[in-house]
Amino acid sequence: MIGRKLRRDTRGATIVEMGFVILPLCLTLLVLFDFGYRMYAQAVLEGTLHRAARLATIGDKTPTQIDDFVKSQVKLFSKVYPPDIDKASYFQFSGVAKSEDENRNGVCEVGETYIDENKNGMWDNGSNSGNTGLGGSDDIVFYTVTLKFPRLVPLARFMGWSSTETVTANTVLRNQPYGAQAQLPSPIPCP
């Protein structure tokens, strides 16, 4: 008799059902907050990089001033880790982040020539051929900023994720023609 009454009694069913739903719902919301914060950091970083690159291409700012501008704009995220800022200049767009060899296969073969874009007097073994810094008039500048920051929600250790998040933004711009661009060096035969 008492067993039948208990089987038909549904007064506590709602609280049990809510217990099954609330945990996955909270986890989903926390993951969405964390993902949203990462997307916000990416958008702030990209906007900051584009403004900094524009300031640099005008030619009236020093590399230190540009770096300080970027650091001031992303200070909300970079309290623990400073942003990594990389600037490389190139003579032309086709050389951006490419090796120096003629056929761009990363190997300086006998009889092949290469253009020493960074003017260091040697072939750079297939690595990036740009000059460090902002370059000169009419040069192409490739900016990369990497920002590492702690996750917003301390959910990482439960999910097996890293406790930090990393976002990267880059852009390529041509410096203003405020002077004559340096001449591209002549091709050099491979050793």
PDB file of C-alpha atoms in Angstrom:
ATOM      1  CA  MET A   1       0.000   0.000   0.000  1.00  0.00           C
ATOM      2  CA  ILE A   2       2.705   2.473   0.935  1.00  0.00           C
ATOM      3  CA  GLY A   3       4.773   1.356  -2.078  1.00  0.00           C
ATOM      4  CA  ARG A   4       1.946   2.222  -4.459  1.00  0.00           C
ATOM      5  CA  LYS A   5       1.576   5.674  -2.942  1.00  0.00           C
ATOM      6  CA  LEU A   6       5.288   6.360  -3.315  1.00  0.00           C
ATOM      7  CA  ARG A   7       5.354   5.203  -6.933  1.00  0.00           C
ATOM      8  CA  ARG A   8       2.536   7.571  -7.883  1.00  0.00           C
ATOM      9  CA  ASP A   9       3.896  10.529  -5.898  1.00  0.00           C
ATOM     10  CA  THR A  10       5.602  12.962  -8.362  1.00  0.00           C
ATOM     11  CA  ARG A  11       6.060  15.985  -6.093  1.00  0.00           C
ATOM     12  CA  GLY A  12       9.908  15.716  -5.997  1.00  0.00           C
ATOM     13  CA  ALA A  13      10.422  14.867  -9.676  1.00  0.00           C
ATOM     14  CA  THR A  14      11.066  18.463 -10.707  1.00  0.00           C
ATOM     15  CA  ILE A  15      13.995  18.910  -8.352  1.00  0.00           C
ATOM     16  CA  VAL A  16      15.580  15.660  -9.555  1.00  0.00           C
ATOM     17  CA  GLU A  17      15.140  16.655 -13.217  1.00  0.00           C
ATOM     18  CA  MET A  18      16.608  20.083 -12.484  1.00  0.00           C
ATOM     19  CA  GLY A  19      19.621  18.378 -10.905  1.00  0.00           C
ATOM     20  CA  PHE A  20      20.240  16.507 -14.172  1.00  0.00           C
ATOM     21  CA  VAL A  21      19.970  19.684 -16.264  1.00  0.00           C
ATOM     22  CA  ILE A  22      21.682  22.343 -14.109  1.00  0.00           C
ATOM     23  CA  LEU A  23      25.243  20.941 -14.145  1.00  0.00           C
ATOM     24  CA  PRO A  24      25.566  20.592 -17.944  1.00  0.00           C
ATOM     25  CA  LEU A  25      23.883  23.991 -18.351  1.00  0.00           C
ATOM     26  CA  CYS A  26      26.358  25.683 -15.984  1.00  0.00           C
ATOM     27  CA  LEU A  27      29.333  24.014 -17.678  1.00  0.00           C
ATOM     28  CA  THR A  28      28.079  25.114 -21.088  1.00  0.00           C
ATOM     29  CA  LEU A  29      27.652  28.699 -19.879  1.00  0.00           C
ATOM     30  CA  LEU A  30      31.153  28.771 -18.374  1.00  0.00           C
ATOM     31  CA  VAL A  31      32.698  27.439 -21.594  1.00  0.00           C
ATOM     32  CA  LEU A  32      30.768  30.057 -23.588  1.00  0.00           C
ATOM     33  CA  PHE A  33      31.972  32.851 -21.274  1.00  0.00           C
ATOM     34  CA  ASP A  34      35.558  31.636 -21.656  1.00  0.00           C
ATOM     35  CA  PHE A  35      35.234  31.407 -25.439  1.00  0.00           C
ATOM     36  CA  GLY A  36      33.599  34.840 -25.595  1.00  0.00           C
ATOM     37  CA  TYR A  37      36.446  36.359 -23.576  1.00  0.00           C
ATOM     38  CA  ARG A  38      38.970  34.824 -25.983  1.00  0.00           C
ATOM     39  CA  MET A  39      37.093  36.252 -28.960  1.00  0.00           C
ATOM     40  CA  TYR A  40      36.980  39.659 -27.254  1.00  0.00           C
ATOM     41  CA  ALA A  41      40.753  39.513 -26.649  1.00  0.00           C
ATOM     42  CA  GLN A  42      41.304  38.578 -30.312  1.00  0.00           C
ATOM     43  CA  ALA A  43      39.171  41.500 -31.518  1.00  0.00           C
ATOM     44  CA  VAL A  44      40.938  43.983 -29.216  1.00  0.00           C
ATOM     45  CA  LEU A  45      44.331  42.682 -30.329  1.00  0.00           C
ATOM     46  CA  GLU A  46      43.486  42.907 -34.034  1.00  0.00           C
ATOM     47  CA  GLY A  47      42.103  46.429 -33.697  1.00  0.00           C
ATOM     48  CA  THR A  48      45.134  47.536 -31.694  1.00  0.00           C
ATOM     49  CA  LEU A  49      47.529  45.993 -34.207  1.00  0.00           C
ATOM     50  CA  HIS A  50      45.862  47.735 -37.150  1.00  0.00           C
ATOM     51  CA  ARG A  51      45.972  51.120 -35.382  1.00  0.00           C
ATOM     52  CA  ALA A  52      49.605  50.590 -34.375  1.00  0.00           C
ATOM     53  CA  ALA A  53      50.586  49.524 -37.871  1.00  0.00           C
ATOM     54  CA  ARG A  54      48.932  52.598 -39.337  1.00  0.00           C
ATOM     55  CA  LEU A  55      50.777  54.820 -36.859  1.00  0.00           C
ATOM     56  CA  ALA A  56      54.060  53.172 -37.807  1.00  0.00           C
ATOM     57  CA  THR A  57      53.590  53.447 -41.569  1.00  0.00           C
ATOM     58  CA  ILE A  58      53.097  57.192 -41.385  1.00  0.00           C
ATOM     59  CA  GLY A  59      56.714  57.397 -40.266  1.00  0.00           C
ATOM     60  CA  ASP A  60      56.602  59.784 -37.302  1.00  0.00           C
ATOM     61  CA  LYS A  61      56.746  57.139 -34.529  1.00  0.00           C
ATOM     62  CA  THR A  62      59.703  55.150 -33.281  1.00  0.00           C
ATOM     63  CA  PRO A  63      59.493  51.361 -32.841  1.00  0.00           C
ATOM     64  CA  THR A  64      59.511  51.872 -29.053  1.00  0.00           C
ATOM     65  CA  GLN A  65      56.532  54.241 -29.250  1.00  0.00           C
ATOM     66  CA  ILE A  66      54.625  51.707 -31.373  1.00  0.00           C
ATOM     67  CA  ASP A  67      55.397  48.907 -28.910  1.00  0.00           C
ATOM     68  CA  ASP A  68      54.315  51.095 -25.983  1.00  0.00           C
ATOM     69  CA  PHE A  69      51.034  51.898 -27.783  1.00  0.00           C
ATOM     70  CA  VAL A  70      50.291  48.181 -28.267  1.00  0.00           C
ATOM     71  CA  LYS A  71      51.175  47.385 -24.651  1.00  0.00           C
ATOM     72  CA  SER A  72      48.935  50.172 -23.340  1.00  0.00           C
ATOM     73  CA  GLN A  73      45.976  48.987 -25.425  1.00  0.00           C
ATOM     74  CA  VAL A  74      46.179  45.329 -24.349  1.00  0.00           C
ATOM     75  CA  LYS A  75      47.162  45.905 -20.715  1.00  0.00           C
ATOM     76  CA  LEU A  76      43.837  44.448 -19.528  1.00  0.00           C
ATOM     77  CA  PHE A  77      44.927  41.055 -20.884  1.00  0.00           C
ATOM     78  CA  SER A  78      48.697  41.321 -20.403  1.00  0.00           C
ATOM     79  CA  LYS A  79      48.956  41.808 -16.647  1.00  0.00           C
ATOM     80  CA  VAL A  80      50.831  38.524 -16.294  1.00  0.00           C
ATOM     81  CA  TYR A  81      52.439  38.051 -19.722  1.00  0.00           C
ATOM     82  CA  PRO A  82      53.718  40.951 -21.856  1.00  0.00           C
ATOM     83  CA  PRO A  83      52.702  40.851 -25.530  1.00  0.00           C
ATOM     84  CA  ASP A  84      55.241  39.507 -28.015  1.00  0.00           C
ATOM     85  CA  ILE A  85      55.630  42.092 -30.793  1.00  0.00           C
ATOM     86  CA  ASP A  86      57.497  41.274 -34.003  1.00  0.00           C
ATOM     87  CA  LYS A  87      58.104  43.664 -36.899  1.00  0.00           C
ATOM     88  CA  ALA A  88      59.858  42.667 -40.124  1.00  0.00           C
ATOM     89  CA  SER A  89      60.288  44.832 -43.217  1.00  0.00           C
ATOM     90  CA  TYR A  90      60.558  43.707 -46.826  1.00  0.00           C
ATOM     91  CA  PHE A  91      61.335  45.355 -50.146  1.00  0.00           C
ATOM     92  CA  GLN A  92      58.198  43.993 -51.845  1.00  0.00           C
ATOM     93  CA  PHE A  93      54.992  42.127 -50.951  1.00  0.00           C
ATOM     94  CA  SER A  94      56.138  38.926 -52.638  1.00  0.00           C
ATOM     95  CA  GLY A  95      58.990  38.583 -50.126  1.00  0.00           C
ATOM     96  CA  VAL A  96      56.852  38.634 -46.983  1.00  0.00           C
ATOM     97  CA  ALA A  97      57.613  35.627 -44.772  1.00  0.00           C
ATOM     98  CA  LYS A  98      59.343  33.803 -47.640  1.00  0.00           C
ATOM     99  CA  SER A  99      62.804  32.351 -47.977  1.00  0.00           C
ATOM    100  CA  GLU A 100      65.450  34.167 -49.988  1.00  0.00           C
ATOM    101  CA  ASP A 101      65.933  31.534 -52.683  1.00  0.00           C
ATOM    102  CA  GLU A 102      64.704  32.113 -56.220  1.00  0.00           C
ATOM    103  CA  ASN A 103      62.204  29.257 -56.532  1.00  0.00           C
ATOM    104  CA  ARG A 104      61.065  29.503 -52.882  1.00  0.00           C
ATOM    105  CA  ASN A 105      61.678  25.827 -52.117  1.00  0.00           C
ATOM    106  CA  GLY A 106      63.841  26.576 -49.060  1.00  0.00           C
ATOM    107  CA  VAL A 107      67.026  25.156 -50.604  1.00  0.00           C
ATOM    108  CA  CYS A 108      69.780  27.225 -52.216  1.00  0.00           C
ATOM    109  CA  GLU A 109      70.837  24.893 -55.014  1.00  0.00           C
ATOM    110  CA  VAL A 110      74.009  25.149 -57.090  1.00  0.00           C
ATOM    111  CA  GLY A 111      73.428  27.490 -60.031  1.00  0.00           C
ATOM    112  CA  GLU A 112      70.427  29.139 -58.366  1.00  0.00           C
ATOM    113  CA  THR A 113      70.529  32.749 -57.206  1.00  0.00           C
ATOM    114  CA  TYR A 114      69.039  34.412 -54.143  1.00  0.00           C
ATOM    115  CA  ILE A 115      68.308  37.996 -53.186  1.00  0.00           C
ATOM    116  CA  ASP A 116      69.768  39.044 -49.868  1.00  0.00           C
ATOM    117  CA  GLU A 117      66.753  41.132 -48.792  1.00  0.00           C
ATOM    118  CA  ASN A 118      67.889  41.535 -45.202  1.00  0.00           C
ATOM    119  CA  LYS A 119      71.385  42.516 -46.371  1.00  0.00           C
ATOM    120  CA  ASN A 120      73.236  40.282 -43.938  1.00  0.00           C
ATOM    121  CA  GLY A 121      75.626  39.013 -46.629  1.00  0.00           C
ATOM    122  CA  MET A 122      74.551  35.382 -46.536  1.00  0.00           C
ATOM    123  CA  TRP A 123      71.724  33.052 -47.500  1.00  0.00           C
ATOM    124  CA  ASP A 124      69.473  32.492 -44.509  1.00  0.00           C
ATOM    125  CA  ASN A 125      68.878  28.773 -45.007  1.00  0.00           C
ATOM    126  CA  GLY A 126      65.239  29.068 -46.020  1.00  0.00           C
ATOM    127  CA  SER A 127      64.204  31.206 -43.078  1.00  0.00           C
ATOM    128  CA  ASN A 128      62.325  34.475 -43.102  1.00  0.00           C
ATOM    129  CA  SER A 129      64.257  37.020 -45.176  1.00  0.00           C
ATOM    130  CA  GLY A 130      62.908  40.258 -43.675  1.00  0.00           C
ATOM    131  CA  ASN A 131      64.788  42.986 -41.858  1.00  0.00           C
ATOM    132  CA  THR A 132      63.963  43.448 -38.203  1.00  0.00           C
ATOM    133  CA  GLY A 133      62.089  46.682 -37.512  1.00  0.00           C
ATOM    134  CA  LEU A 134      59.933  49.152 -39.392  1.00  0.00           C
ATOM    135  CA  GLY A 135      62.085  49.471 -42.507  1.00  0.00           C
ATOM    136  CA  GLY A 136      62.222  52.600 -44.612  1.00  0.00           C
ATOM    137  CA  SER A 137      60.199  54.512 -47.146  1.00  0.00           C
ATOM    138  CA  ASP A 138      57.869  52.381 -49.284  1.00  0.00           C
ATOM    139  CA  ASP A 139      58.979  49.169 -47.542  1.00  0.00           C
ATOM    140  CA  ILE A 140      56.456  46.473 -46.665  1.00  0.00           C
ATOM    141  CA  VAL A 141      56.128  45.852 -42.917  1.00  0.00           C
ATOM    142  CA  PHE A 142      54.752  42.594 -41.516  1.00  0.00           C
ATOM    143  CA  TYR A 143      53.515  43.006 -37.938  1.00  0.00           C
ATOM    144  CA  THR A 144      52.761  40.098 -35.639  1.00  0.00           C
ATOM    145  CA  VAL A 145      51.565  40.426 -32.054  1.00  0.00           C
ATOM    146  CA  THR A 146      51.023  37.408 -29.826  1.00  0.00           C
ATOM    147  CA  LEU A 147      49.160  37.829 -26.569  1.00  0.00           C
ATOM    148  CA  LYS A 148      49.064  35.215 -23.822  1.00  0.00           C
ATOM    149  CA  PHE A 149      46.663  35.622 -20.905  1.00  0.00           C
ATOM    150  CA  PRO A 150      45.087  33.530 -18.133  1.00  0.00           C
ATOM    151  CA  ARG A 151      41.694  32.038 -18.869  1.00  0.00           C
ATOM    152  CA  LEU A 152      38.711  33.958 -17.533  1.00  0.00           C
ATOM    153  CA  VAL A 153      37.019  30.924 -16.017  1.00  0.00           C
ATOM    154  CA  PRO A 154      39.167  28.467 -14.024  1.00  0.00           C
ATOM    155  CA  LEU A 155      37.618  25.566 -15.888  1.00  0.00           C
ATOM    156  CA  ALA A 156      40.797  24.483 -17.645  1.00  0.00           C
ATOM    157  CA  ARG A 157      42.097  21.970 -15.124  1.00  0.00           C
ATOM    158  CA  PHE A 158      38.738  20.143 -15.031  1.00  0.00           C
ATOM    159  CA  MET A 159      38.576  19.934 -18.816  1.00  0.00           C
ATOM    160  CA  GLY A 160      42.271  19.116 -19.340  1.00  0.00           C
ATOM    161  CA  TRP A 161      42.977  22.436 -21.075  1.00  0.00           C
ATOM    162  CA  SER A 162      45.865  24.851 -20.616  1.00  0.00           C
ATOM    163  CA  SER A 163      45.375  27.482 -17.923  1.00  0.00           C
ATOM    164  CA  THR A 164      46.390  30.192 -20.410  1.00  0.00           C
ATOM    165  CA  GLU A 165      45.000  31.287 -23.743  1.00  0.00           C
ATOM    166  CA  THR A 166      47.060  32.614 -26.663  1.00  0.00           C
ATOM    167  CA  VAL A 167      45.818  34.832 -29.487  1.00  0.00           C
ATOM    168  CA  THR A 168      47.840  36.126 -32.432  1.00  0.00           C
ATOM    169  CA  ALA A 169      47.143  38.889 -34.915  1.00  0.00           C
ATOM    170  CA  ASN A 170      49.159  40.026 -37.906  1.00  0.00           C
ATOM    171  CA  THR A 171      48.918  42.540 -40.693  1.00  0.00           C
ATOM    172  CA  VAL A 172      50.961  43.700 -43.674  1.00  0.00           C
ATOM    173  CA  LEU A 173      51.206  47.362 -44.696  1.00  0.00           C
ATOM    174  CA  ARG A 174      53.364  49.487 -46.970  1.00  0.00           C
ATOM    175  CA  ASN A 175      55.192  52.423 -45.404  1.00  0.00           C
ATOM    176  CA  GLN A 176      54.363  55.874 -46.737  1.00  0.00           C
ATOM    177  CA  PRO A 177      56.593  57.093 -49.580  1.00  0.00           C
ATOM    178  CA  TYR A 178      58.216  59.847 -47.505  1.00  0.00           C
ATOM    179  CA  GLY A 179      61.551  59.264 -49.222  1.00  0.00           C
ATOM    180  CA  ALA A 180      63.195  57.108 -51.869  1.00  0.00           C
ATOM    181  CA  GLN A 181      62.995  53.372 -51.289  1.00  0.00           C
ATOM    182  CA  ALA A 182      66.337  51.601 -51.069  1.00  0.00           C
ATOM    183  CA  GLN A 183      67.201  49.522 -54.111  1.00  0.00           C
ATOM    184  CA  LEU A 184      66.673  45.786 -53.997  1.00  0.00           C
ATOM    185  CA  PRO A 185      70.064  44.061 -53.980  1.00  0.00           C
ATOM    186  CA  SER A 186      71.214  42.181 -57.064  1.00  0.00           C
ATOM    187  CA  PRO A 187      70.814  38.388 -57.138  1.00  0.00           C
ATOM    188  CA  ILE A 188      73.733  36.466 -55.625  1.00  0.00           C
ATOM    189  CA  PRO A 189      74.706  32.968 -56.843  1.00  0.00           C
ATOM    190  CA  CYS A 190      74.259  30.144 -54.346  1.00  0.00           C
ATOM    191  CA  PRO A 191      77.432  28.600 -52.971  1.00  0.00           C
TER     192      PRO A 191
END
